[in-house]
mmCIF file of C-alpha atoms and ligand atoms in Angstrom:
data_model
loop_
_atom_site.group_PDB
_atom_site.id
_atom_site.type_symbol
_atom_site.label_atom_id
_atom_site.label_comp_id
_atom_site.label_asym_id
_atom_site.label_seq_id
_atom_site.Cartn_x
_atom_site.Cartn_y
_atom_site.Cartn_z
ATOM 1 C CA MET A 841 26.745 -0.085 8.957
ATOM 2 C CA HIS A 842 23.984 1.048 6.612
ATOM 3 C CA SER A 843 21.868 3.944 8.000
ATOM 4 C CA PRO A 844 18.078 3.798 7.754
ATOM 5 C CA PRO A 845 16.228 6.227 5.474
ATOM 6 C CA VAL A 846 14.780 9.258 7.248
ATOM 7 C CA ALA A 847 11.170 10.439 7.115
ATOM 8 C CA LEU A 848 9.666 13.598 8.599
ATOM 9 C CA THR A 849 6.169 14.145 9.939
ATOM 10 C CA ILE A 850 4.829 17.698 10.266
ATOM 11 C CA ALA A 851 1.713 17.212 12.378
ATOM 12 C CA GLY A 852 -0.118 17.696 15.650
ATOM 13 C CA SER A 853 0.280 15.720 18.868
ATOM 14 C CA ASP A 854 -2.562 13.395 19.934
ATOM 15 C CA SER A 855 -2.311 12.883 23.699
ATOM 16 C CA GLY A 856 -4.227 9.611 23.260
ATOM 17 C CA GLY A 857 -1.441 8.313 21.034
ATOM 18 C CA GLY A 858 -3.580 6.894 18.221
ATOM 19 C CA ALA A 859 -3.353 9.645 15.605
ATOM 20 C CA GLY A 860 -1.106 12.584 14.700
ATOM 21 C CA ILE A 861 2.614 12.615 15.469
ATOM 22 C CA GLN A 862 2.387 9.539 17.693
ATOM 23 C CA ALA A 863 0.766 7.385 14.976
ATOM 24 C CA ASP A 864 3.243 8.666 12.402
ATOM 25 C CA LEU A 865 6.329 7.813 14.466
ATOM 26 C CA HIS A 866 4.943 4.348 15.290
ATOM 27 C CA THR A 867 4.331 3.800 11.587
ATOM 28 C CA PHE A 868 7.809 4.960 10.538
ATOM 29 C CA ALA A 869 9.337 2.625 13.152
ATOM 30 C CA ALA A 870 7.200 -0.297 11.951
ATOM 31 C CA HIS A 871 8.676 0.303 8.477
ATOM 32 C CA HIS A 872 12.254 0.507 9.860
ATOM 33 C CA VAL A 873 12.429 4.124 8.737
ATOM 34 C CA TYR A 874 13.980 6.672 11.102
ATOM 35 C CA GLY A 875 11.329 9.188 12.166
ATOM 36 C CA THR A 876 11.789 12.902 12.759
ATOM 37 C CA SER A 877 8.968 15.245 13.753
ATOM 38 C CA VAL A 878 7.904 18.864 13.569
ATOM 39 C CA ILE A 879 5.034 19.470 15.996
ATOM 40 C CA THR A 880 2.473 22.005 14.775
ATOM 41 C CA ALA A 881 -0.123 21.744 17.540
ATOM 42 C CA ILE A 882 -0.873 20.078 20.838
ATOM 43 C CA THR A 883 -4.274 18.458 21.180
ATOM 44 C CA ALA A 884 -5.829 17.169 24.384
ATOM 45 C CA GLN A 885 -7.454 14.130 22.846
ATOM 46 C CA ASN A 886 -8.456 10.571 23.589
ATOM 47 C CA THR A 887 -10.505 7.852 21.929
ATOM 48 C CA ARG A 888 -13.681 9.894 22.477
ATOM 49 C CA GLY A 889 -12.652 13.219 21.002
ATOM 50 C CA VAL A 890 -10.650 16.427 21.303
ATOM 51 C CA THR A 891 -11.167 18.568 24.426
ATOM 52 C CA ALA A 892 -8.585 21.287 23.702
ATOM 53 C CA ALA A 893 -6.101 22.212 20.967
ATOM 54 C CA GLU A 894 -3.505 24.905 20.577
ATOM 55 C CA SER A 895 -1.224 25.678 17.651
ATOM 56 C CA ILE A 896 2.519 26.032 18.097
ATOM 57 C CA GLY A 897 3.829 29.492 17.104
ATOM 58 C CA ALA A 898 5.213 29.868 13.591
ATOM 59 C CA ASP A 899 8.705 30.760 14.901
ATOM 60 C CA LEU A 900 8.977 27.520 16.836
ATOM 61 C CA VAL A 901 7.632 25.481 13.917
ATOM 62 C CA ARG A 902 10.178 27.163 11.626
ATOM 63 C CA ALA A 903 12.971 26.390 14.118
ATOM 64 C CA GLN A 904 11.930 22.709 14.211
ATOM 65 C CA LEU A 905 11.876 22.548 10.397
ATOM 66 C CA ASP A 906 15.324 24.146 10.175
ATOM 67 C CA ALA A 907 16.718 21.869 12.894
ATOM 68 C CA VAL A 908 15.550 18.712 11.123
ATOM 69 C CA LEU A 909 16.093 19.726 7.493
ATOM 70 C CA GLY A 910 19.474 21.289 8.272
ATOM 71 C CA ASP A 911 20.864 18.067 9.743
ATOM 72 C CA PHE A 912 19.130 14.989 8.303
ATOM 73 C CA ALA A 913 18.890 13.765 4.714
ATOM 74 C CA VAL A 914 15.087 13.592 4.815
ATOM 75 C CA ALA A 915 13.826 11.251 2.077
ATOM 76 C CA ALA A 916 10.051 11.726 2.502
ATOM 77 C CA VAL A 917 7.695 14.047 4.359
ATOM 78 C CA LYS A 918 4.135 13.731 5.623
ATOM 79 C CA THR A 919 2.005 16.697 6.638
ATOM 80 C CA GLY A 920 -0.992 16.260 8.932
ATOM 81 C CA MET A 921 -2.714 18.819 11.179
ATOM 82 C CA LEU A 922 -1.527 22.324 10.293
ATOM 83 C CA GLY A 923 -4.218 24.091 12.318
ATOM 84 C CA GLY A 924 -4.652 27.209 10.210
ATOM 85 C CA ALA A 925 -3.522 29.471 7.402
ATOM 86 C CA GLU A 926 -0.270 30.637 8.996
ATOM 87 C CA LEU A 927 1.362 27.212 9.405
ATOM 88 C CA LEU A 928 -0.050 26.080 6.060
ATOM 89 C CA ALA A 929 1.726 29.006 4.371
ATOM 90 C CA LEU A 930 4.925 28.380 6.333
ATOM 91 C CA VAL A 931 5.081 24.710 5.335
ATOM 92 C CA ALA A 932 4.241 25.631 1.732
ATOM 93 C CA ARG A 933 7.230 27.988 1.633
ATOM 94 C CA TYR A 934 9.568 25.084 2.574
ATOM 95 C CA GLY A 935 7.985 22.982 -0.158
ATOM 96 C CA GLU A 936 8.336 25.782 -2.701
ATOM 97 C CA ALA A 937 12.033 25.960 -1.779
ATOM 98 C CA ASP A 938 12.301 22.233 -2.689
ATOM 99 C CA ARG A 939 13.005 21.224 0.900
ATOM 100 C CA LEU A 940 10.145 18.719 1.321
ATOM 101 C CA PRO A 941 10.840 15.710 -0.940
ATOM 102 C CA ASN A 942 8.235 12.991 -1.597
ATOM 103 C CA LEU A 943 5.543 15.079 0.090
ATOM 104 C CA VAL A 944 2.431 13.257 1.326
ATOM 105 C CA VAL A 945 -0.235 15.844 2.190
ATOM 106 C CA ASP A 946 -3.013 14.604 4.482
ATOM 107 C CA PRO A 947 -5.321 17.648 4.504
ATOM 108 C CA VAL A 948 -6.485 17.176 8.099
ATOM 109 C CA MET A 949 -9.535 19.342 8.756
ATOM 110 C CA VAL A 950 -11.791 17.463 11.135
ATOM 111 C CA THR A 951 -11.538 14.308 13.248
ATOM 112 C CA THR A 952 -13.796 11.300 12.768
ATOM 113 C CA THR A 953 -15.443 12.352 16.037
ATOM 114 C CA GLY A 954 -16.347 15.686 14.376
ATOM 115 C CA ASP A 955 -13.833 17.985 16.079
ATOM 116 C CA PRO A 956 -12.399 20.702 13.803
ATOM 117 C CA LEU A 957 -8.588 20.724 13.412
ATOM 118 C CA PHE A 958 -8.172 23.398 10.712
ATOM 119 C CA ALA A 959 -9.389 26.964 11.110
ATOM 120 C CA GLY A 960 -8.432 28.271 7.650
ATOM 121 C CA ASP A 961 -9.990 28.189 4.191
ATOM 122 C CA PRO A 962 -9.977 24.632 2.728
ATOM 123 C CA ALA A 963 -9.253 26.140 -0.702
ATOM 124 C CA ALA A 964 -5.889 27.322 0.629
ATOM 125 C CA TYR A 965 -4.825 23.689 1.047
ATOM 126 C CA LEU A 966 -5.299 23.098 -2.635
ATOM 127 C CA ALA A 967 -3.778 26.382 -3.725
ATOM 128 C CA ARG A 968 -0.656 26.175 -1.546
ATOM 129 C CA LEU A 969 0.112 22.465 -1.012
ATOM 130 C CA GLY A 970 -1.669 20.936 -4.023
ATOM 131 C CA PRO A 971 1.075 21.782 -6.530
ATOM 132 C CA LEU A 972 3.792 20.561 -4.131
ATOM 133 C CA ALA A 973 2.258 17.230 -3.144
ATOM 134 C CA THR A 974 3.479 13.912 -4.453
ATOM 135 C CA VAL A 975 0.199 12.558 -3.123
ATOM 136 C CA LEU A 976 -2.813 14.240 -1.514
ATOM 137 C CA THR A 977 -4.873 11.949 0.769
ATOM 138 C CA PRO A 978 -8.256 13.482 1.713
ATOM 139 C CA ASN A 979 -10.973 11.440 3.399
ATOM 140 C CA LEU A 980 -14.576 11.855 2.257
ATOM 141 C CA ILE A 981 -15.336 14.750 4.611
ATOM 142 C CA GLU A 982 -12.194 16.600 3.534
ATOM 143 C CA THR A 983 -12.927 15.900 -0.131
ATOM 144 C CA ARG A 984 -16.373 17.460 0.309
ATOM 145 C CA GLN A 985 -14.863 20.513 1.979
ATOM 146 C CA LEU A 986 -12.066 20.902 -0.581
ATOM 147 C CA LEU A 987 -14.367 20.683 -3.590
ATOM 148 C CA GLY A 988 -17.630 21.938 -2.055
ATOM 149 C CA ARG A 989 -19.610 19.000 -3.437
ATOM 150 C CA GLU A 990 -21.313 15.876 -2.107
ATOM 151 C CA ILE A 991 -19.488 12.545 -2.397
ATOM 152 C CA THR A 992 -21.763 9.557 -1.939
ATOM 153 C CA THR A 993 -20.569 6.887 -4.387
ATOM 154 C CA VAL A 994 -17.289 5.426 -5.569
ATOM 155 C CA ASP A 995 -17.896 7.126 -8.918
ATOM 156 C CA ASP A 996 -18.134 10.458 -7.066
ATOM 157 C CA MET A 997 -14.798 9.617 -5.417
ATOM 158 C CA ARG A 998 -13.197 8.945 -8.804
ATOM 159 C CA GLU A 999 -14.491 12.235 -10.205
ATOM 160 C CA ALA A 1000 -13.277 14.056 -7.097
ATOM 161 C CA ALA A 1001 -9.795 12.524 -7.389
ATOM 162 C CA ARG A 1002 -9.591 13.759 -10.986
ATOM 163 C CA ALA A 1003 -10.826 17.222 -9.979
ATOM 164 C CA LEU A 1004 -8.314 17.492 -7.104
ATOM 165 C CA ALA A 1005 -5.487 16.411 -9.424
ATOM 166 C CA THR A 1006 -6.032 19.553 -11.509
ATOM 167 C CA TYR A 1007 -4.517 21.530 -8.598
ATOM 168 C CA GLY A 1008 -1.136 19.943 -9.317
ATOM 169 C CA PRO A 1009 -0.354 16.935 -7.101
ATOM 170 C CA ARG A 1010 1.207 13.960 -8.852
ATOM 171 C CA ALA A 1011 -1.409 11.669 -7.274
ATOM 172 C CA VAL A 1012 -4.643 11.916 -5.311
ATOM 173 C CA LEU A 1013 -5.941 9.198 -2.995
ATOM 174 C CA VAL A 1014 -9.581 9.732 -2.015
ATOM 175 C CA LYS A 1015 -10.122 7.517 1.035
ATOM 176 C CA GLY A 1016 -13.429 5.729 1.425
ATOM 177 C CA GLY A 1017 -13.184 4.732 5.091
ATOM 178 C CA HIS A 1018 -16.362 6.709 5.783
ATOM 179 C CA LEU A 1019 -18.277 5.299 2.793
ATOM 180 C CA GLU A 1020 -20.678 2.781 4.298
ATOM 181 C CA GLY A 1021 -22.486 0.061 2.393
ATOM 182 C CA GLU A 1022 -21.208 1.114 -1.020
ATOM 183 C CA SER A 1023 -20.175 -1.234 -3.777
ATOM 184 C CA ALA A 1024 -17.224 -0.428 -5.990
ATOM 185 C CA GLY A 1025 -19.254 -0.818 -9.167
ATOM 186 C CA GLU A 1026 -17.279 -1.416 -12.316
ATOM 187 C CA PRO A 1027 -13.498 -1.302 -11.862
ATOM 188 C CA HIS A 1028 -11.940 1.670 -13.607
ATOM 189 C CA GLU A 1029 -9.724 1.711 -16.669
ATOM 190 C CA GLY A 1030 -6.487 1.285 -14.734
ATOM 191 C CA GLY A 1031 -7.883 -1.703 -12.851
ATOM 192 C CA ALA A 1032 -6.724 -2.488 -9.354
ATOM 193 C CA VAL A 1033 -3.357 -2.635 -7.627
ATOM 194 C CA ASP A 1034 -2.943 -5.397 -5.074
ATOM 195 C CA ALA A 1035 -3.616 -3.881 -1.661
ATOM 196 C CA GLY A 1036 -4.048 -7.281 -0.067
ATOM 197 C CA GLY A 1037 -7.515 -6.689 -1.320
ATOM 198 C CA VAL A 1038 -10.780 -8.161 -2.370
ATOM 199 C CA PRO A 1039 -12.954 -7.132 -5.277
ATOM 200 C CA GLY A 1040 -15.287 -4.265 -4.438
ATOM 201 C CA GLY A 1041 -18.448 -4.892 -2.454
ATOM 202 C CA SER A 1042 -20.273 -3.524 0.558
ATOM 203 C CA ASP A 1043 -17.876 -5.382 2.874
ATOM 204 C CA SER A 1044 -14.844 -3.680 1.368
ATOM 205 C CA ALA A 1045 -13.070 -0.438 2.211
ATOM 206 C CA ILE A 1046 -12.483 1.255 -1.126
ATOM 207 C CA ASP A 1047 -10.060 4.075 -1.849
ATOM 208 C CA VAL A 1048 -9.463 5.491 -5.311
ATOM 209 C CA LEU A 1049 -6.054 6.561 -6.557
ATOM 210 C CA TRP A 1050 -5.532 8.916 -9.473
ATOM 211 C CA CYS A 1051 -1.830 8.610 -10.275
ATOM 212 C CA ASP A 1052 0.103 9.736 -13.348
ATOM 213 C CA GLY A 1053 -3.116 9.993 -15.361
ATOM 214 C CA GLN A 1054 -4.481 6.564 -14.376
ATOM 215 C CA MET A 1055 -7.400 5.688 -12.100
ATOM 216 C CA LEU A 1056 -6.818 2.731 -9.775
ATOM 217 C CA ASP A 1057 -9.253 1.198 -7.296
ATOM 218 C CA LEU A 1058 -7.739 0.046 -4.021
ATOM 219 C CA ALA A 1059 -10.107 -2.328 -2.256
ATOM 220 C CA ALA A 1060 -9.431 -4.137 1.011
ATOM 221 C CA PRO A 1061 -11.659 -6.160 3.316
ATOM 222 C CA ARG A 1062 -13.637 -3.856 5.645
ATOM 223 C CA VAL A 1063 -12.613 -4.757 9.208
ATOM 224 C CA ALA A 1064 -15.482 -4.904 11.702
ATOM 225 C CA THR A 1065 -14.012 -2.880 14.558
ATOM 226 C CA ARG A 1066 -14.641 0.174 16.675
ATOM 227 C CA ASN A 1067 -10.877 0.820 16.770
ATOM 228 C CA ASP A 1068 -10.303 3.006 13.722
ATOM 229 C CA HIS A 1069 -8.838 6.126 15.316
ATOM 230 C CA GLY A 1070 -5.876 7.438 13.344
ATOM 231 C CA THR A 1071 -6.242 5.284 10.237
ATOM 232 C CA GLY A 1072 -5.811 8.334 7.983
ATOM 233 C CA CYS A 1073 -2.602 9.478 9.714
ATOM 234 C CA THR A 1074 -1.310 5.910 9.692
ATOM 235 C CA LEU A 1075 -2.012 5.498 5.977
ATOM 236 C CA ALA A 1076 -0.331 8.788 5.012
ATOM 237 C CA SER A 1077 2.772 8.102 7.118
ATOM 238 C CA ALA A 1078 2.988 4.536 5.774
ATOM 239 C CA ILE A 1079 2.989 5.996 2.240
ATOM 240 C CA ALA A 1080 5.760 8.420 3.252
ATOM 241 C CA ALA A 1081 7.758 5.577 4.848
ATOM 242 C CA ARG A 1082 7.451 3.493 1.687
ATOM 243 C CA LEU A 1083 8.485 6.451 -0.495
ATOM 244 C CA ALA A 1084 11.522 6.894 1.790
ATOM 245 C CA LEU A 1085 12.251 3.204 1.083
ATOM 246 C CA GLU A 1086 12.065 4.046 -2.649
ATOM 247 C CA HIS A 1087 8.917 2.086 -3.455
ATOM 248 C CA PRO A 1088 7.275 3.321 -6.682
ATOM 249 C CA LEU A 1089 4.253 5.536 -5.926
ATOM 250 C CA PRO A 1090 1.281 3.230 -6.743
ATOM 251 C CA GLN A 1091 2.943 0.319 -4.915
ATOM 252 C CA ALA A 1092 3.765 2.579 -1.945
ATOM 253 C CA VAL A 1093 0.093 3.561 -1.664
ATOM 254 C CA ALA A 1094 -1.239 0.012 -2.139
ATOM 255 C CA GLY A 1095 1.297 -1.393 0.338
ATOM 256 C CA ALA A 1096 0.413 1.318 2.863
ATOM 257 C CA LYS A 1097 -3.282 0.455 2.584
ATOM 258 C CA ALA A 1098 -2.523 -3.236 3.162
ATOM 259 C CA TYR A 1099 -0.480 -2.221 6.234
ATOM 260 C CA VAL A 1100 -3.455 -0.218 7.614
ATOM 261 C CA THR A 1101 -5.829 -3.146 7.015
ATOM 262 C CA GLU A 1102 -3.522 -5.451 9.011
ATOM 263 C CA ALA A 1103 -3.176 -2.810 11.762
ATOM 264 C CA LEU A 1104 -6.991 -2.573 11.999
ATOM 265 C CA LYS A 1105 -7.361 -6.374 12.133
ATOM 266 C CA ALA A 1106 -4.681 -6.805 14.791
ATOM 267 C CA ALA A 1107 -6.314 -4.236 17.120
ATOM 268 C CA ALA A 1108 -9.945 -5.237 16.560
ATOM 269 C CA GLU A 1109 -10.240 -6.902 19.988
ATOM 270 C CA TRP A 1110 -8.288 -4.233 21.892
ATOM 271 C CA ARG A 1111 -10.099 -2.214 24.522
ATOM 272 C CA LEU A 1112 -7.925 0.880 24.862
ATOM 273 C CA GLY A 1113 -10.070 3.813 25.922
ATOM 274 C CA LEU A 1114 -13.841 3.981 25.945
ATOM 275 C CA GLY A 1115 -14.352 5.248 22.392
ATOM 276 C CA ARG A 1116 -12.742 4.595 18.998
ATOM 277 C CA GLY A 1117 -9.439 3.022 19.941
ATOM 278 C CA PRO A 1118 -6.118 3.019 18.070
ATOM 279 C CA VAL A 1119 -4.860 0.513 15.507
ATOM 280 C CA HIS A 1120 -1.918 -1.846 16.087
ATOM 281 C CA HIS A 1121 0.946 -0.115 14.298
ATOM 282 C CA GLN A 1122 3.476 -2.808 15.262
ATOM 283 C CA HIS A 1123 1.344 -5.735 14.079
ATOM 284 C CA GLY A 1124 4.222 -7.096 12.025
ATOM 285 C CA ARG A 1125 6.272 -7.960 15.124
ATOM 286 C CA LYS A 1126 6.624 -11.649 15.913
ATOM 287 C CA SER A 1127 5.641 -11.331 19.565
ATOM 288 C CA ASN A 1128 2.528 -9.471 20.679
ATOM 289 C CA ALA A 1129 4.755 -6.713 22.072
ATOM 290 C CA LEU A 1130 4.131 -3.113 21.096
HETATM 291 N N1 LIG B 336 -13.115 -0.544 9.032
HETATM 292 C C1 LIG B 336 -12.170 -0.453 8.081
HETATM 293 N N2 LIG B 336 -11.701 -1.563 7.488
HETATM 294 C C2 LIG B 336 -10.732 -1.505 6.539
HETATM 295 N N3 LIG B 336 -10.176 -0.364 6.125
HETATM 296 C C3 LIG B 336 -10.610 0.791 6.696
HETATM 297 C C4 LIG B 336 -11.612 0.829 7.687
HETATM 298 N N4 LIG B 336 -11.806 2.122 8.077
HETATM 299 C C5 LIG B 336 -10.939 2.868 7.355
HETATM 300 N N5 LIG B 336 -10.227 2.076 6.498
HETATM 301 C C6 LIG B 336 -9.173 2.487 5.587
HETATM 302 O O1 LIG B 336 -8.265 3.259 6.346
HETATM 303 C C7 LIG B 336 -7.715 4.277 5.539
HETATM 304 C C8 LIG B 336 -8.026 5.642 6.158
HETATM 305 O O2 LIG B 336 -9.334 5.999 5.752
HETATM 306 P P1 LIG B 336 -10.321 6.984 6.447
HETATM 307 O O3 LIG B 336 -11.285 7.407 5.400
HETATM 308 O O4 LIG B 336 -10.883 6.340 7.680
HETATM 309 O O5 LIG B 336 -9.337 8.159 6.852
HETATM 310 P P2 LIG B 336 -9.480 9.300 7.898
HETATM 311 O O6 LIG B 336 -10.923 9.658 8.085
HETATM 312 O O7 LIG B 336 -8.574 10.383 7.437
HETATM 313 O O8 LIG B 336 -8.953 8.632 9.227
HETATM 314 P P3 LIG B 336 -8.812 9.269 10.717
HETATM 315 O O9 LIG B 336 -9.403 10.640 10.702
HETATM 316 O O10 LIG B 336 -9.546 8.296 11.614
HETATM 317 O O11 LIG B 336 -7.357 9.271 10.976
HETATM 318 C C9 LIG B 336 -8.320 4.081 4.154
HETATM 319 O O12 LIG B 336 -7.456 3.262 3.383
HETATM 320 C C10 LIG B 336 -9.626 3.376 4.449
HETATM 321 O O13 LIG B 336 -10.110 2.638 3.350
HETATM 322 C C1 LIG B 337 -3.421 15.535 16.139
HETATM 323 C C2 LIG B 337 -4.361 14.870 15.187
HETATM 324 N N1 LIG B 337 -4.058 14.867 13.869
HETATM 325 C C3 LIG B 337 -4.890 14.268 12.989
HETATM 326 C C4 LIG B 337 -6.046 13.646 13.424
HETATM 327 C C5 LIG B 337 -6.983 13.013 12.400
HETATM 328 O O1 LIG B 337 -7.224 11.728 12.643
HETATM 329 C C6 LIG B 337 -6.309 13.649 14.812
HETATM 330 N N2 LIG B 337 -7.421 13.045 15.315
HETATM 331 N N3 LIG B 337 -5.458 14.263 15.662
#
């Protein structure tokens, strides 16, 4: 019997189940990839926000990393909430020792509801994990914090992706989920990869991917929904799952974005929680079961 590929998420727990470790493991399972997890923090969180958060001690995080990496042939890794400088440095040391293959770095700093999830210096993300990342996936808020500049247009996103790439990742995906009412303008030199998408326009959700020296626009229909909690975690873990399945990088990213779009569509009518609800990670299943 053929064993499934193994992916690892290094991230925080979301008690509401829509983001963090819970979203990542759902996403790995939806891709038929076996999921392992290193928990970096516990958050008390629901669809309305974070009410408490505490980091896990570095010794216990190290023990989790050693337990997983010492036993499983991990094919791809996603990092999410690292909480602060100490765990960032710890994870970076495993990457520097070549123990974190196909590394997708989601530089989680703040939730969509505005709650801070990283206490350290944003520049440390770039300095420590930038050179190790196969792909870095900041949202607009994180891109602003990482580069210390405003991002208001798709052209700004393209420039930011190029600037972030100088820190050493193979690819940078600047996510435009928070860019409202913006048109994609002229497509860039590399054109677009099929992300189940539509041409740019104010009703599209546009991300830009700088990969191997090429700029690609990834546009998908913008889903009208209040249930968008955890889309960033879901996208990054879907990329990791697809890398574990040996998809080439641009296709892994485009396929992951299409997966997120379908997950948003499938959960648009859900009423789970009173705030921004989760997406439907298992939307590909034939029945409506979770
Ligand atoms: N309403 C929407 N319709 C379609 N795609 C969306 C929508 N909202 C976000 N996306 C897409 O979801 C992905 C995640 O983007 P986003 O910028 O929301 O990340 P994020 O802020 O890190 O997410 P979160 O913090 O909620 O986990 C991107 O591919 C983005 O384009
Ligand atoms: C634990 C956790 N990680 C990441 C995010 C970002 O969406 C979140 N809300 N919660």
